[in-house]
Every structure is written in structure tokens, then in C-alpha cells.
Short mmCIF file of C-alpha atoms in Angstrom, two decimals:
data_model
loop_
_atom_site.label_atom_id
_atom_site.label_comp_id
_atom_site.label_asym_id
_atom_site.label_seq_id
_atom_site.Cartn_x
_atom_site.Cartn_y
_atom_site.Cartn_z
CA UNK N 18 -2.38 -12.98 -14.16
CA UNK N 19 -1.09 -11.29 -10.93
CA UNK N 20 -2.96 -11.68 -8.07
CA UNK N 21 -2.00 -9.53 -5.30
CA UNK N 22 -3.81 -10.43 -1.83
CA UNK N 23 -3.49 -8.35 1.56
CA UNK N 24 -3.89 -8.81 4.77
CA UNK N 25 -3.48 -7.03 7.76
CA UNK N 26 -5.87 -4.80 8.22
CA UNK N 27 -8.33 -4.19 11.72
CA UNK N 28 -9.57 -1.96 14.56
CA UNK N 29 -6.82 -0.18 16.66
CA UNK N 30 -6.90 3.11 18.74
CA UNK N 31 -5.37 6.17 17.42
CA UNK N 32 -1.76 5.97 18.32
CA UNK N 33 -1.61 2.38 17.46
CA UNK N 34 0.12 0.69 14.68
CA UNK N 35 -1.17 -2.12 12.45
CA UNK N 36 1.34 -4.34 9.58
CA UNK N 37 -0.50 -4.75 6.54
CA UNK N 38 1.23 -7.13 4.05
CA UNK N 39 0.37 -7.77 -0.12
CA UNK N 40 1.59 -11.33 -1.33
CA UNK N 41 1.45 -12.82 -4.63
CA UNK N 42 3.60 -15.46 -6.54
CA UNK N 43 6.19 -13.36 -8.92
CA UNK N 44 5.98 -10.16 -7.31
CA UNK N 45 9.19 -9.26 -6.81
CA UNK N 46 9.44 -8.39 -10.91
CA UNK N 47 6.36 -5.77 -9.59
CA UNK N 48 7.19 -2.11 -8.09
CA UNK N 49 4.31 -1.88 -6.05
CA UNK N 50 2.37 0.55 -5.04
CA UNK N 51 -0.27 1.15 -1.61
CA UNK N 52 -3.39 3.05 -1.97
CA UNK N 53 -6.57 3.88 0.18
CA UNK N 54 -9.98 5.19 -0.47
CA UNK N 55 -12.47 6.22 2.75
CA UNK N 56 -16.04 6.26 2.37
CA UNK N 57 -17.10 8.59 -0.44
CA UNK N 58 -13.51 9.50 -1.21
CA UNK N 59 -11.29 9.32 -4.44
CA UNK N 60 -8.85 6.46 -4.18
CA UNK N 61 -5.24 7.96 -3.38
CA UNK N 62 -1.96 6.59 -3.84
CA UNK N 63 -0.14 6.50 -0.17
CA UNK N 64 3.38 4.92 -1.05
CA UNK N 65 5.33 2.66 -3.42
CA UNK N 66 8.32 1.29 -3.74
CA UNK N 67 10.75 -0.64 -6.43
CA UNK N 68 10.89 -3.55 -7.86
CA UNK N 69 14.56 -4.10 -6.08
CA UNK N 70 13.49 -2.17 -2.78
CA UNK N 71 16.10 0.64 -3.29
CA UNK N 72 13.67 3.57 -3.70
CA UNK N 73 10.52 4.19 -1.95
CA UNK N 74 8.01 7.56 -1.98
CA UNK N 75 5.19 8.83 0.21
CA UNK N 76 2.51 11.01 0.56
CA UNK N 77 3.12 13.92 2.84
CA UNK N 78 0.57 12.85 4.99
CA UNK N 79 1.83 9.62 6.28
CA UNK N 80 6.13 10.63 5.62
CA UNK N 81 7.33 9.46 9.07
CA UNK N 82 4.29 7.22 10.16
CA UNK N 83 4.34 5.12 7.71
CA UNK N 84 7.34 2.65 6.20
CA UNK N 85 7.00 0.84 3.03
CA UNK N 86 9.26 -2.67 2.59
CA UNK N 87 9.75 -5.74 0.86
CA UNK N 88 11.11 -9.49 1.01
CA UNK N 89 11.09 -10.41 -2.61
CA UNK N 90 12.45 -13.73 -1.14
CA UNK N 91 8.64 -13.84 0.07
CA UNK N 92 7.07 -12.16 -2.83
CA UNK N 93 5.74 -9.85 0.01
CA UNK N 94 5.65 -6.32 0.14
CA UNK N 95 4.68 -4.51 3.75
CA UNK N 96 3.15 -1.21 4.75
CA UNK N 97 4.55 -0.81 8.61
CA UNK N 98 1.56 1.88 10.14
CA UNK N 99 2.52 3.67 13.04
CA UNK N 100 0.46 6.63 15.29
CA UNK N 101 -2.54 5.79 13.31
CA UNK N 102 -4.97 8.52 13.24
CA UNK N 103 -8.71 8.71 12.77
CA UNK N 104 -7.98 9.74 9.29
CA UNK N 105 -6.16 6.84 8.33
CA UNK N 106 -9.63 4.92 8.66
CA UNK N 107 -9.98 3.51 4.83
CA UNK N 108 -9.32 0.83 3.03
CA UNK N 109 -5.98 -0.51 1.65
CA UNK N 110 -5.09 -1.57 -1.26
CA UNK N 111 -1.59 -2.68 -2.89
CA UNK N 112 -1.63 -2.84 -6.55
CA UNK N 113 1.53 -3.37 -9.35
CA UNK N 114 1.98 -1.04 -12.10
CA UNK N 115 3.48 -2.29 -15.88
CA UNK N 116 6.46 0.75 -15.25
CA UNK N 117 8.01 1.71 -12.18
CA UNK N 118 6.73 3.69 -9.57
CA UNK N 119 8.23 7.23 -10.76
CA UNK N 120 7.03 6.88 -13.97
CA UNK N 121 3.53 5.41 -12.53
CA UNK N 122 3.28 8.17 -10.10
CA UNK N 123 -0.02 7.79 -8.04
CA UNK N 124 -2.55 7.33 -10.49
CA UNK N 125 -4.76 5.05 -10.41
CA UNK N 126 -5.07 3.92 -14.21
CA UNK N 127 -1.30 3.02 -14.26
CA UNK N 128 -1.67 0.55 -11.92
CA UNK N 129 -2.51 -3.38 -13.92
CA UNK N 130 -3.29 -5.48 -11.04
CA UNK N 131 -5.31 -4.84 -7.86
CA UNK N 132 -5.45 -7.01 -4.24
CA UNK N 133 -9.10 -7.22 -2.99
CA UNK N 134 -8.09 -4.43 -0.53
CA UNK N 135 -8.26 -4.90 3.48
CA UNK N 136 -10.12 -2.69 6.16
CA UNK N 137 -8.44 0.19 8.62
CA UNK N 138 -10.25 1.62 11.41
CA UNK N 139 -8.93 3.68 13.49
CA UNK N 140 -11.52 4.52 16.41
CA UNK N 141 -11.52 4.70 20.44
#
């Protein structure tokens, strides 16, 4: 059983920038992936990245903002967040799909294992 736990999360202004980190023991056998769901939205896929660290993919809307990484040496995979926006506001989740993340794409059924997920707020 993988359990996948992250952290990070909080209340910054637009503009700012938050780390939010996913940790579990054996992870770095895992591509991993980052989603987020608002209130009364579908759950989206936002990023993911291999096993090794060698490719990574975004969604248009945070290409630039936002920079996935890894230390497998940690079993820790981070999402860097930069010039947050209002509409960033959801919460996060990392979660580990059996394949990697081309053939996993962004949905949501492909993914095995699930952190609790962690709160972003992005107010003034």
C-alpha cells in the first residue's frame, strides 16, 4: 500500500508562491501525478512527472507558473507555485498511477493511490 501524504498548502496573496511537497516510502518507482479540484468542480490533472524525473507535462493554465520536481533520494516529489492567482484556490492532491504519466494522461481513474490532499487559497 502506497501512501502518498502532502503538505504545503496555505493562504497567500495573489502573486505569491507556495511549495507543496507529496512524500511516501518507495515513491520513486511512482510517476506521479498533481491534481486539484475547487469547490463544486471536477477534479483536474495539473502536472506529472516520471518515475526518473526526465519528463514532466502541464496544463496550459499553470505552463510557466508552476514547476514540477523530484528527489527520489527523499521519496519526495514537489509542485514549486509561483504568481498564484485567485483561481488557483483548490485543493491539491498528488496521486501515483500503475503506468507512466503519458500513458496515464490526466484522468482520474488511472491514478491507484491518492494523498489526503492539502488546501490553496489564494485571497487578499
Amino acid at each position: 500500500q502506497l501512501q502518498l501524504v502532502e503538505s504545503g498548502g496555505g493562504l497567500v496573496q495573489p502573486g505569491g508562491s507556495l511549495r507543496l511537497s507529496c512524500a511516501a516510502s518507495g515513491l520513486h518507482y511512482y510517476a506521479i501525478g498533481w491534481f486539484r479540484q475547487a469547490p463544486g468542480k471536477e477534479r483536474v490533472g495539473i502536472s506529472c512527472i516520471s518515475s526518473t524525473g526526465g519528463t514532466t507535462t502541464y496544463r496550459d493554465s499553470v505552463k510557466g507558473r508552476f514547476t514540477i520536481s523530484r528527489d527520489n533520494a527523499k521519496n519526495t516529489v514537489y509542485l514549486q507555485m509561483n504568481s498564484l492567482k485567485p483561481e488557483d484556490t483548490a485543493v491539491y492532491y498528488c496521486a501515483a498511477p500503475a503506468s507512466s504519466c503519458s500513458r496515464a494522461s490526466y484522468i482520474v481513474t488511472n491514478y491507484n493511490y491518492w494523498g489526503q490532499g492539502t488546501q490553496v487559497t489564494v485571497s487578499s
